[in-house]
mmCIF file of C-alpha atoms in Angstrom:
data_model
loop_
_atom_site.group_PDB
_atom_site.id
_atom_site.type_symbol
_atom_site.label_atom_id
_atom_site.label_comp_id
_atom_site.label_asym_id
_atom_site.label_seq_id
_atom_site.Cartn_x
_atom_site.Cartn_y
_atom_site.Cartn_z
ATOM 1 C CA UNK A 15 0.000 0.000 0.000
ATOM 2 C CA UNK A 16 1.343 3.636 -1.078
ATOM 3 C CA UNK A 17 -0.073 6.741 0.415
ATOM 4 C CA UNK A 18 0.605 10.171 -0.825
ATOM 5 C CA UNK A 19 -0.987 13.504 -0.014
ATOM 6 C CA UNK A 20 -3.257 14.315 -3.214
ATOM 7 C CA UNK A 21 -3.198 18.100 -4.374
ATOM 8 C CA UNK A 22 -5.390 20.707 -2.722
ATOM 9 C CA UNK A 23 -8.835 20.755 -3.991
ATOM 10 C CA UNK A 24 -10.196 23.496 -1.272
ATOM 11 C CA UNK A 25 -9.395 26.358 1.039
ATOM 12 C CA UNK A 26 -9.853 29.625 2.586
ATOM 13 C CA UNK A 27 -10.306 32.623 0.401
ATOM 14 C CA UNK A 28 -8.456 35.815 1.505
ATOM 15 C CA UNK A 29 -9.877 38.059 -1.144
ATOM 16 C CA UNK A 30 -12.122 38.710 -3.799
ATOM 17 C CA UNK A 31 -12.212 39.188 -7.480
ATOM 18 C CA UNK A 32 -11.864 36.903 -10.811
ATOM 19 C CA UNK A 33 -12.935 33.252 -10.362
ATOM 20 C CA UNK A 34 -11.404 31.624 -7.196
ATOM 21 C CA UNK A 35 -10.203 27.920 -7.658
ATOM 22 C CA UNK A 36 -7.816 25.963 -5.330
ATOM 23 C CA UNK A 37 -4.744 23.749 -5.481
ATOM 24 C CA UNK A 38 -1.625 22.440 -4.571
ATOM 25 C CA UNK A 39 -2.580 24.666 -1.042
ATOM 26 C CA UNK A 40 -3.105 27.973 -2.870
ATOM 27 C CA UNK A 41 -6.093 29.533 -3.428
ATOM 28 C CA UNK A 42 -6.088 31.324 -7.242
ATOM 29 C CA UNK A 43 -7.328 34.273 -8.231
ATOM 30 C CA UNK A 44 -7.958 34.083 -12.389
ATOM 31 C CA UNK A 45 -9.417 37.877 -14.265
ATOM 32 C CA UNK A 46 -9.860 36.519 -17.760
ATOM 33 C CA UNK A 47 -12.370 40.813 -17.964
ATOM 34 C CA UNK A 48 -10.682 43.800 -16.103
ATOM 35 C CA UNK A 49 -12.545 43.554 -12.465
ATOM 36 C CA UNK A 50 -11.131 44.186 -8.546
ATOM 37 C CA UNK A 51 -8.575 42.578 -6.017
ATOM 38 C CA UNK A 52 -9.810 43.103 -2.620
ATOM 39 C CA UNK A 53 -7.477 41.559 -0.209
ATOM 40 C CA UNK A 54 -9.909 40.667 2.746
ATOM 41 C CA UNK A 55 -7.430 39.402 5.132
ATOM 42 C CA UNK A 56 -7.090 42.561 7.551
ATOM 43 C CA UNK A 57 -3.090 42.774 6.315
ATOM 44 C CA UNK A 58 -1.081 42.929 3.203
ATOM 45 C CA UNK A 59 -1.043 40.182 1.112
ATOM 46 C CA UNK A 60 2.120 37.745 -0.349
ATOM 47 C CA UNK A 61 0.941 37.554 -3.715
ATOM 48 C CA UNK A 62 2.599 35.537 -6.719
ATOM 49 C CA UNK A 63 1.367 36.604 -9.721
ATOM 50 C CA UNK A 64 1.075 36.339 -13.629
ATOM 51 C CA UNK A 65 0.604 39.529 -16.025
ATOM 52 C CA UNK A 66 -0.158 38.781 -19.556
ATOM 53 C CA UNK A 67 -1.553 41.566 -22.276
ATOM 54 C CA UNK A 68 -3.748 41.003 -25.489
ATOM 55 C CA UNK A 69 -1.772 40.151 -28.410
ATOM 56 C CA UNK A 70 -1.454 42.171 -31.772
ATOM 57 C CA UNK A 71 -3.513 41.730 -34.560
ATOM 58 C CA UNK A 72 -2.232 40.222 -37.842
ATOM 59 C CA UNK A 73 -1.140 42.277 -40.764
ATOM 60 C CA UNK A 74 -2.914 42.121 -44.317
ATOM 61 C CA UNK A 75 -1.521 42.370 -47.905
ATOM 62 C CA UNK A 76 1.470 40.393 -47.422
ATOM 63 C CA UNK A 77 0.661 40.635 -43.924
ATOM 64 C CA UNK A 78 3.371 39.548 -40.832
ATOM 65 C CA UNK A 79 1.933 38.119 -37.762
ATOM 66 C CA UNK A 80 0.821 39.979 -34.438
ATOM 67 C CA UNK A 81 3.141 39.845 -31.222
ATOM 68 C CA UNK A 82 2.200 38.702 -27.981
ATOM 69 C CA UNK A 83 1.177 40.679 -25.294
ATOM 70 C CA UNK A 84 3.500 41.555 -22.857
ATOM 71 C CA UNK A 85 4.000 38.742 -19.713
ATOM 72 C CA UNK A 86 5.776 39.094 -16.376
ATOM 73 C CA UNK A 87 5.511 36.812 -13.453
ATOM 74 C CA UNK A 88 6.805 37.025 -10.019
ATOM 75 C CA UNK A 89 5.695 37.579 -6.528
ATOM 76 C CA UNK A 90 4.736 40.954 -4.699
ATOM 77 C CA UNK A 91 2.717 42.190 -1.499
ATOM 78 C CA UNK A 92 -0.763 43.064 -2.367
ATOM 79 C CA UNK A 93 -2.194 46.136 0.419
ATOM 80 C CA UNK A 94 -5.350 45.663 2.014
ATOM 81 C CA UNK A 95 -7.140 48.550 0.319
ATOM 82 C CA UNK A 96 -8.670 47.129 -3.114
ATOM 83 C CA UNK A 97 -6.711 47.238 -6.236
ATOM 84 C CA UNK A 98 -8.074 47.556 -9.980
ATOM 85 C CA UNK A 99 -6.993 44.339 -12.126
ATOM 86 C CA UNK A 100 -6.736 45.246 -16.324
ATOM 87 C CA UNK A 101 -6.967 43.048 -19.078
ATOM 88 C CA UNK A 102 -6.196 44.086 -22.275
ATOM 89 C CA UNK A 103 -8.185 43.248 -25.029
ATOM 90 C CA UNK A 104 -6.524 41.743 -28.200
ATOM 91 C CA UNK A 105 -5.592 43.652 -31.414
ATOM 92 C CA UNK A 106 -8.149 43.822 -34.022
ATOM 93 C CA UNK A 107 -6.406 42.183 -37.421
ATOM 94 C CA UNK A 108 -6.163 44.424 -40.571
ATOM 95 C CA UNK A 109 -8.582 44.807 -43.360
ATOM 96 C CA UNK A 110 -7.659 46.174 -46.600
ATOM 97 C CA UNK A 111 -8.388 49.290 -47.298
ATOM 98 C CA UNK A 112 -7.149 50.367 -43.137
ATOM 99 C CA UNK A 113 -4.749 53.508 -43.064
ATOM 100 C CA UNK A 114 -1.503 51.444 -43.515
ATOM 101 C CA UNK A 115 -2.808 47.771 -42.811
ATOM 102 C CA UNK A 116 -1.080 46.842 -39.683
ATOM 103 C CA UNK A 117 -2.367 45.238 -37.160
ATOM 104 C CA UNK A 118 -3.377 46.905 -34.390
ATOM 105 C CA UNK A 119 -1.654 46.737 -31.024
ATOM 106 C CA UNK A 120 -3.236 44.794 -27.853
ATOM 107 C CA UNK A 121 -4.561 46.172 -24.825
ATOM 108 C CA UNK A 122 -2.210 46.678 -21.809
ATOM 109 C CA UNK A 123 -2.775 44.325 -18.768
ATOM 110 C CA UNK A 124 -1.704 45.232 -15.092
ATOM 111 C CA UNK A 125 -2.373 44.727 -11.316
ATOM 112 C CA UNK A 126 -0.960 45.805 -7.927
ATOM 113 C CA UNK A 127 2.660 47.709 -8.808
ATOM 114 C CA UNK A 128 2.904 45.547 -12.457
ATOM 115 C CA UNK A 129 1.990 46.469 -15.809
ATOM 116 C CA UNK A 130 2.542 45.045 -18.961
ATOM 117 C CA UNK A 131 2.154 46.521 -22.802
ATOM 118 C CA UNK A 132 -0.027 45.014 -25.811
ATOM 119 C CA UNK A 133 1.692 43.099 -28.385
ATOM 120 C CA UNK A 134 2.945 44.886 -31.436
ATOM 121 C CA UNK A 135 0.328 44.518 -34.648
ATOM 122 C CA UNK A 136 1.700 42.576 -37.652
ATOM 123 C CA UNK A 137 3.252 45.283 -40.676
ATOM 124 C CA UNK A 138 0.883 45.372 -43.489
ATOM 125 C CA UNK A 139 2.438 46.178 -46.849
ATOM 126 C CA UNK A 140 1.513 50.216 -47.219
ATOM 127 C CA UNK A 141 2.145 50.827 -43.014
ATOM 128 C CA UNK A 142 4.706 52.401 -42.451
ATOM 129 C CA UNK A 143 7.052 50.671 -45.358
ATOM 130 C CA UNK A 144 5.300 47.392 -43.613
ATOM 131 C CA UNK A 145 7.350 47.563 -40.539
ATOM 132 C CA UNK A 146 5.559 45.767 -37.787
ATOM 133 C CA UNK A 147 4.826 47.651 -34.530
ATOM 134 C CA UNK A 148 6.728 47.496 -31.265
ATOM 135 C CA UNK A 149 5.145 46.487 -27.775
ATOM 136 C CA UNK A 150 5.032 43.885 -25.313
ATOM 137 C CA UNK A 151 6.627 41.323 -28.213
ATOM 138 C CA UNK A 152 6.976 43.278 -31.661
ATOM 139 C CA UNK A 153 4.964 42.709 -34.497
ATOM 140 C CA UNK A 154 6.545 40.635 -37.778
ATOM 141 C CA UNK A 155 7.564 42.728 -40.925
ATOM 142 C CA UNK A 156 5.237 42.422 -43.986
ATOM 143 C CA UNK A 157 6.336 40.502 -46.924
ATOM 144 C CA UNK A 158 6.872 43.796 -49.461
ATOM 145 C CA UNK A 159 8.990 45.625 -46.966
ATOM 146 C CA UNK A 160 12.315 47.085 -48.435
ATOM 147 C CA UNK A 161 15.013 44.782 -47.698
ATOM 148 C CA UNK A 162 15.685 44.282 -45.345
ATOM 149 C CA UNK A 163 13.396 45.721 -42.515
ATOM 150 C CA UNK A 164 13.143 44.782 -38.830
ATOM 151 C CA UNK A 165 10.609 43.055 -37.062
ATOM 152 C CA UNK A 166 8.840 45.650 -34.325
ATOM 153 C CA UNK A 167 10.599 45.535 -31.447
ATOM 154 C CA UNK A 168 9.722 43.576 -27.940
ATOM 155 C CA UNK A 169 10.124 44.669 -24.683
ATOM 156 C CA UNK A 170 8.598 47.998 -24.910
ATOM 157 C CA UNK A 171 8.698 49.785 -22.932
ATOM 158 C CA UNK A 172 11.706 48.147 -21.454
ATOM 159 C CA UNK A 173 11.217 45.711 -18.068
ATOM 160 C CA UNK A 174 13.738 43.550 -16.368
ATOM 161 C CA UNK A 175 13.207 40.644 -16.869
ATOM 162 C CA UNK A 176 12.497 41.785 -20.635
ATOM 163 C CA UNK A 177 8.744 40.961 -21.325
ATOM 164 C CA UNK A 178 9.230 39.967 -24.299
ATOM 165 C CA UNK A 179 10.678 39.740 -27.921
ATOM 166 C CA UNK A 180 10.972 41.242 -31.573
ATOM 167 C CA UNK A 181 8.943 40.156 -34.802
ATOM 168 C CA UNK A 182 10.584 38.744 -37.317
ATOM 169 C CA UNK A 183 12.313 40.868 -40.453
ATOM 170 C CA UNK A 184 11.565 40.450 -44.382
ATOM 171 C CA UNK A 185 13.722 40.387 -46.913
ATOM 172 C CA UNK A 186 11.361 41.333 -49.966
ATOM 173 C CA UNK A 187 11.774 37.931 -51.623
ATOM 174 C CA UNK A 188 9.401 36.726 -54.811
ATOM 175 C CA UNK A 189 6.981 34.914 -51.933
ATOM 176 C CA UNK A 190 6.160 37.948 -50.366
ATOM 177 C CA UNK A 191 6.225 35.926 -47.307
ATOM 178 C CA UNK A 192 5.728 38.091 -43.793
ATOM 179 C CA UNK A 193 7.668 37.541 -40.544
ATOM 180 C CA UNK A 194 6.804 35.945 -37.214
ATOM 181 C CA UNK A 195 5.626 37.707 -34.522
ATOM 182 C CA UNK A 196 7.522 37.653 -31.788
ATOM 183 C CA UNK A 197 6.639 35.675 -28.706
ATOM 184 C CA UNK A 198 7.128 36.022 -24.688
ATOM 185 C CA UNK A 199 9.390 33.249 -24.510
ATOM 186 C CA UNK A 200 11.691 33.930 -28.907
ATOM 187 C CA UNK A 201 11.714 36.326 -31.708
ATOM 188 C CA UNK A 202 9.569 36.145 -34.103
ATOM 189 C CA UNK A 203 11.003 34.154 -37.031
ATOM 190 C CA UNK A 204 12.684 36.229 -40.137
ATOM 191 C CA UNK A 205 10.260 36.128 -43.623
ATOM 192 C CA UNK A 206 11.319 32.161 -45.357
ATOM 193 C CA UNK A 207 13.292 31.805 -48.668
ATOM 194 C CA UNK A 208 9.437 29.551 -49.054
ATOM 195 C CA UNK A 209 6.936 32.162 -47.796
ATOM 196 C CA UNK A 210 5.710 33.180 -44.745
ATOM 197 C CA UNK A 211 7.775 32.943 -40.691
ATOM 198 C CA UNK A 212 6.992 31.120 -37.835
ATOM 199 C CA UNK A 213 5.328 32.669 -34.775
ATOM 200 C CA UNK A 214 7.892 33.157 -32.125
ATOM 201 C CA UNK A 215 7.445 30.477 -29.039
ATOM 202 C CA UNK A 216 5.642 31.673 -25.993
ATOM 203 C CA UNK A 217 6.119 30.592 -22.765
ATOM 204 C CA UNK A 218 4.397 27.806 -19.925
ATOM 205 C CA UNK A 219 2.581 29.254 -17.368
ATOM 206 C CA UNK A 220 4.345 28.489 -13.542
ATOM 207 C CA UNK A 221 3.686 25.238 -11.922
ATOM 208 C CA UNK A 222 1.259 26.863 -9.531
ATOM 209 C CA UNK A 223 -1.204 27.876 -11.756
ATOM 210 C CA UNK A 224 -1.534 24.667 -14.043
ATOM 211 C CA UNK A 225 -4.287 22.685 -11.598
ATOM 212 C CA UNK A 226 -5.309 19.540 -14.212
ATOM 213 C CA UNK A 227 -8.903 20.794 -13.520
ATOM 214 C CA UNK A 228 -7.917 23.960 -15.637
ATOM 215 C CA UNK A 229 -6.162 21.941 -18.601
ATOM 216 C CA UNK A 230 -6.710 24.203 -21.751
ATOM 217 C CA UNK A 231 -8.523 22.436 -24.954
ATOM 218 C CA UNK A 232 -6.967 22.768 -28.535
ATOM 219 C CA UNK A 233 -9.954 25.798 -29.042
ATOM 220 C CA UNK A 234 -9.670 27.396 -25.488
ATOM 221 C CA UNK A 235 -11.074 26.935 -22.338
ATOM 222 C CA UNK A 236 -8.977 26.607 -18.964
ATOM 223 C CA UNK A 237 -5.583 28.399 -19.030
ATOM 224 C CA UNK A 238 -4.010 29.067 -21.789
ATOM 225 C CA UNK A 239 -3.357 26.630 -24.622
ATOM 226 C CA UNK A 240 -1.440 23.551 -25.538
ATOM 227 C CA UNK A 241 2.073 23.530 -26.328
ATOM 228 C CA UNK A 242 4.933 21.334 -27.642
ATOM 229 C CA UNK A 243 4.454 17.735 -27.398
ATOM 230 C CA UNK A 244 1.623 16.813 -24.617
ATOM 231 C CA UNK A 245 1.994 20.254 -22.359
ATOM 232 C CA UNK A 246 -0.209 22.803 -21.544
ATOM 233 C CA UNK A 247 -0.679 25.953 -19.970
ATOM 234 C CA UNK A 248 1.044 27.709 -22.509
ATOM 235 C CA UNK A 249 0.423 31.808 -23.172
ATOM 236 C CA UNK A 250 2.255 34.315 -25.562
ATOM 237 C CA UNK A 251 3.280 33.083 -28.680
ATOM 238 C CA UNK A 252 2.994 35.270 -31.478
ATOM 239 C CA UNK A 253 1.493 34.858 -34.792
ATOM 240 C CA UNK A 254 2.660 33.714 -37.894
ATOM 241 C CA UNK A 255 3.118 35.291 -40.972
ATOM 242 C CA UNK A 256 1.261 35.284 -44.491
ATOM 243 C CA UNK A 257 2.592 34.941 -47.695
ATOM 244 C CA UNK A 258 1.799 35.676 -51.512
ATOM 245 C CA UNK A 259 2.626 32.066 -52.207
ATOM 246 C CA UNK A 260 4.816 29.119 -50.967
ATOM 247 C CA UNK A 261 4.504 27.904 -47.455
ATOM 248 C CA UNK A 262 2.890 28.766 -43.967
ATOM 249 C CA UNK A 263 4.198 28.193 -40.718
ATOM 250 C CA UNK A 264 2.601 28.245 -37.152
ATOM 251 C CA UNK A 265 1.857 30.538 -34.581
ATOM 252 C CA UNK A 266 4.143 29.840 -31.924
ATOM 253 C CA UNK A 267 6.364 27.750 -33.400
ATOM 254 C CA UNK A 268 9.802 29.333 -33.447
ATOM 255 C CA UNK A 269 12.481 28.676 -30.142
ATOM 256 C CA UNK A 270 14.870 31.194 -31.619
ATOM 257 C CA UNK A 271 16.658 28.819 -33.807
ATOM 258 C CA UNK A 272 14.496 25.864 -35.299
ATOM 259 C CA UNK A 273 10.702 25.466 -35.823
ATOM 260 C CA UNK A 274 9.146 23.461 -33.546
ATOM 261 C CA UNK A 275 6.993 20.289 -35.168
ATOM 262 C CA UNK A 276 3.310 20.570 -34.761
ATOM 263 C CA UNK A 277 1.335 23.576 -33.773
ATOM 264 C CA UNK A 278 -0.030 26.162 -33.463
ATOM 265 C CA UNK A 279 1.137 26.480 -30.341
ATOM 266 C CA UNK A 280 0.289 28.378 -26.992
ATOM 267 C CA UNK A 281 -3.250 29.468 -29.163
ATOM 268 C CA UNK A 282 -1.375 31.922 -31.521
ATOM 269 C CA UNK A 283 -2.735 32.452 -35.012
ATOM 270 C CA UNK A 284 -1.271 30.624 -38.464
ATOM 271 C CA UNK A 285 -1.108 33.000 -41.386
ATOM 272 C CA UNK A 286 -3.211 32.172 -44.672
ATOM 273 C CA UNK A 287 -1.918 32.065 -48.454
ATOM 274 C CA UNK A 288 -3.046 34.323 -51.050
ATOM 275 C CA UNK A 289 -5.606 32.893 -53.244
ATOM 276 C CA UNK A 290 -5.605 35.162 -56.333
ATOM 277 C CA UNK A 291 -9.374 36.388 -55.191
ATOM 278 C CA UNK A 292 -9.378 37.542 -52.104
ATOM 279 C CA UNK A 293 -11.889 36.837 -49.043
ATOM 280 C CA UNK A 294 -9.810 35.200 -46.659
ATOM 281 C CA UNK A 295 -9.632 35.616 -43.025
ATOM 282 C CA UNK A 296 -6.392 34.667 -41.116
ATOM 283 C CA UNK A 297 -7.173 32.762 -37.965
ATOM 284 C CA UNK A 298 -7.899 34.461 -34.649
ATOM 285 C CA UNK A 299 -5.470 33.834 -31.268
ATOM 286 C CA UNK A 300 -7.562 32.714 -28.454
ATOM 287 C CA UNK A 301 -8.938 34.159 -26.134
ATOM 288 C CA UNK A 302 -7.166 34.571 -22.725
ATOM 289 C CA UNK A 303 -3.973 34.161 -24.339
ATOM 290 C CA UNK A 304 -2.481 37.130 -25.305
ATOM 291 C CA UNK A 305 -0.917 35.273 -28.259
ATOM 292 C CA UNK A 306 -0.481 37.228 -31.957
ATOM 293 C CA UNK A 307 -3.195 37.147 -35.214
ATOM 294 C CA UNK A 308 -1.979 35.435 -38.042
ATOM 295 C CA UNK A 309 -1.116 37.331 -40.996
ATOM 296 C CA UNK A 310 -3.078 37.543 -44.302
ATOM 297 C CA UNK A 311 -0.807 36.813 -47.696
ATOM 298 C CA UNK A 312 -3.585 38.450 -49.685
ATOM 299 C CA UNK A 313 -2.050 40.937 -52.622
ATOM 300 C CA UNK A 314 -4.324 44.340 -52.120
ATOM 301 C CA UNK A 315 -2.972 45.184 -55.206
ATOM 302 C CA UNK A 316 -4.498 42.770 -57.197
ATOM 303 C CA UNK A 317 -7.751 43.389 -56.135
ATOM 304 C CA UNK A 318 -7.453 40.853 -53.087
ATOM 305 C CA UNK A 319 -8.878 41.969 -50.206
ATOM 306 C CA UNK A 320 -8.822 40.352 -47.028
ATOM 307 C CA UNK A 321 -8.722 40.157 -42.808
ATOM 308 C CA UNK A 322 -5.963 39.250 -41.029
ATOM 309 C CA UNK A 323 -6.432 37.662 -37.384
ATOM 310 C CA UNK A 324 -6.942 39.687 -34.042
ATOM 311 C CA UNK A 325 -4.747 39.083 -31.295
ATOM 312 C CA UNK A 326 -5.810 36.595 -27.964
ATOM 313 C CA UNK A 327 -6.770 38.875 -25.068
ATOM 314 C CA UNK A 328 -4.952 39.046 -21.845
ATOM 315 C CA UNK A 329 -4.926 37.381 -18.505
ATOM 316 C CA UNK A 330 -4.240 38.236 -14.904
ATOM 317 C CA UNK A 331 -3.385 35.480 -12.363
ATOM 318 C CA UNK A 332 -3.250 35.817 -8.965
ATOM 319 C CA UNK A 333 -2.135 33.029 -6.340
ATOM 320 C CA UNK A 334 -1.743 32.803 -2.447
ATOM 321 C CA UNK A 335 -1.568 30.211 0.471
ATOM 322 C CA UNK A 336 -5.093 29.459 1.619
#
């Protein structure tokens, strides 16, 4: 006969706000909507915590994917007056015929003493020469950028420990093919030789927030979104980009140095192909994860109009001892 002490299942609530769920002897706080913190304890409050903001939208006409919202995590001491939690919402993705067809940028998130800044949208081939947009993690270039061009830049404004990364860079190549968004936890990868980058990879949310009772599906629900392999709980990964023609990657996908099989990952949005005619609609990042749009390949040009894919919106976690 083995015995072991399962996880936590109840407790004590010291405060109010978000939806209150208990393990491994914590009681957790989750705001998926802006709402209030009130620590009901009589005295401050040890608090470890997880900021995430909404992800950038997508770019259209040769469109580069969104970044991811900004994410910090660490601990703090919450006072005993109550404290305003934000979500940001995610970036709406760009339509063609928008002033400059970027993305635009995701909603800030913050709580106590923390803040974090919306993800960079995806560069859109007449915004800006199709640079993509700094922010929490920077937006990917678009695919008809001069070459080459940067990716928007992460981390701003600047935190330590950074908050996140830069989109990827084009190089103007004959696929048109728009960089990867950058993502909490890599860059964004550069525009492909083939088409369109990767989404860079986001990051797994700390062991005391993954109770199995919140496991994420493949189409939301629970915390966050799957990741490589068989994990979950993962938040932040930018989107990928579009391309004229050639080949898509996924949202998420990109460690800083190889693509990671499978995807998307982490709930970030895949950029779509051109078609030649126009119509298409990049997917969406889910909600709650402040992951990137995916980018829309579309030629506006050429008569090809098109949506690209709004960024996931944020999350704020909050955890104590019950």
């Amino acid at each position: 006969m083995v015995r072991y002490q399962l996880a936590t299942t109840t407790g004590s609530a010291k405060a109010t706000g978000g939806a209150i769920s208990f393990y491994g002897g914590k009681t957790i706080h989750a705001f998926t909507s802006s709402g209030v913190f009130a620590n009901t304890s009589g005295s401050p409050l040890s608090i470890e915590y997880v900021c995430l903001a909404g992800g950038g939208g997508g770019g259209a006409d040769e469109g580069a994917g969104g970044g991811a919202g900004g994410y910090r995590t660490g601990t703090t001491t919450c006072p005993t007056s109550p404290v305003t939690v934000t979500v940001g919402a995610g970036g709406r993705g760009a339509r063609n015929g928008d002033t400059g067809v970027n993305g635009s940028p995701g909603g800030l998130s913050g709580a106590v003493t923390i803040a974090v800044a919306g993800g960079g949208g995806g560069g859109g081939r007449d915004g800006s020469a199709g640079q993509g947009n700094d922010g929490g993690s920077g937006g990917g270039t678009s695919g008809t950028s001069p070459n080459p061009t940067p990716g928007g830049s992460g981390n701003t404004p600047p935190t330590s420990p950074p908050q996140g990364n830069a989109g990827g860079a084009s190089f103007y190549n004959s696929n048109f093919g728009g960089g990867g968004g950058g993502g909490a936890g890599a860059v964004g990868q550069n525009q492909q030789p083939d088409g369109g980058g990767a989404g860079g990879q986001g990051v797994q949310l700390p062991a005391t927030f993954r109770n199995p009772e919140s496991q994420p599906g493949s189409n939301g629900g629970g915390l966050g979104a799957p990741g490589p392999g068989t994990t979950y709980f993962w938040v932040a990964g930018g989107g990928s980009g579009g391309a004229r023609s050639g080949t898509i990657r996924e949202g998420g996908a990109y460690d800083g140095s190889s693509v990671i099989p499978g995807g998307p990952f982490a709930g970030a949005g895949k950029g779509v192909l051109s078609n030649g005619s126009g119509g298409l609609t990049a997917p969406s990042a889910l909600s709650n994860t402040g992951s990137g749009g995916g980018g829309n390949g579309n030629d506006e040009g050429n008569g090809e109009p098109g949506i690209a894919g709004n960024g996931g919106s944020g999350l704020v976690l909050i955890a104590y001892p019950s």
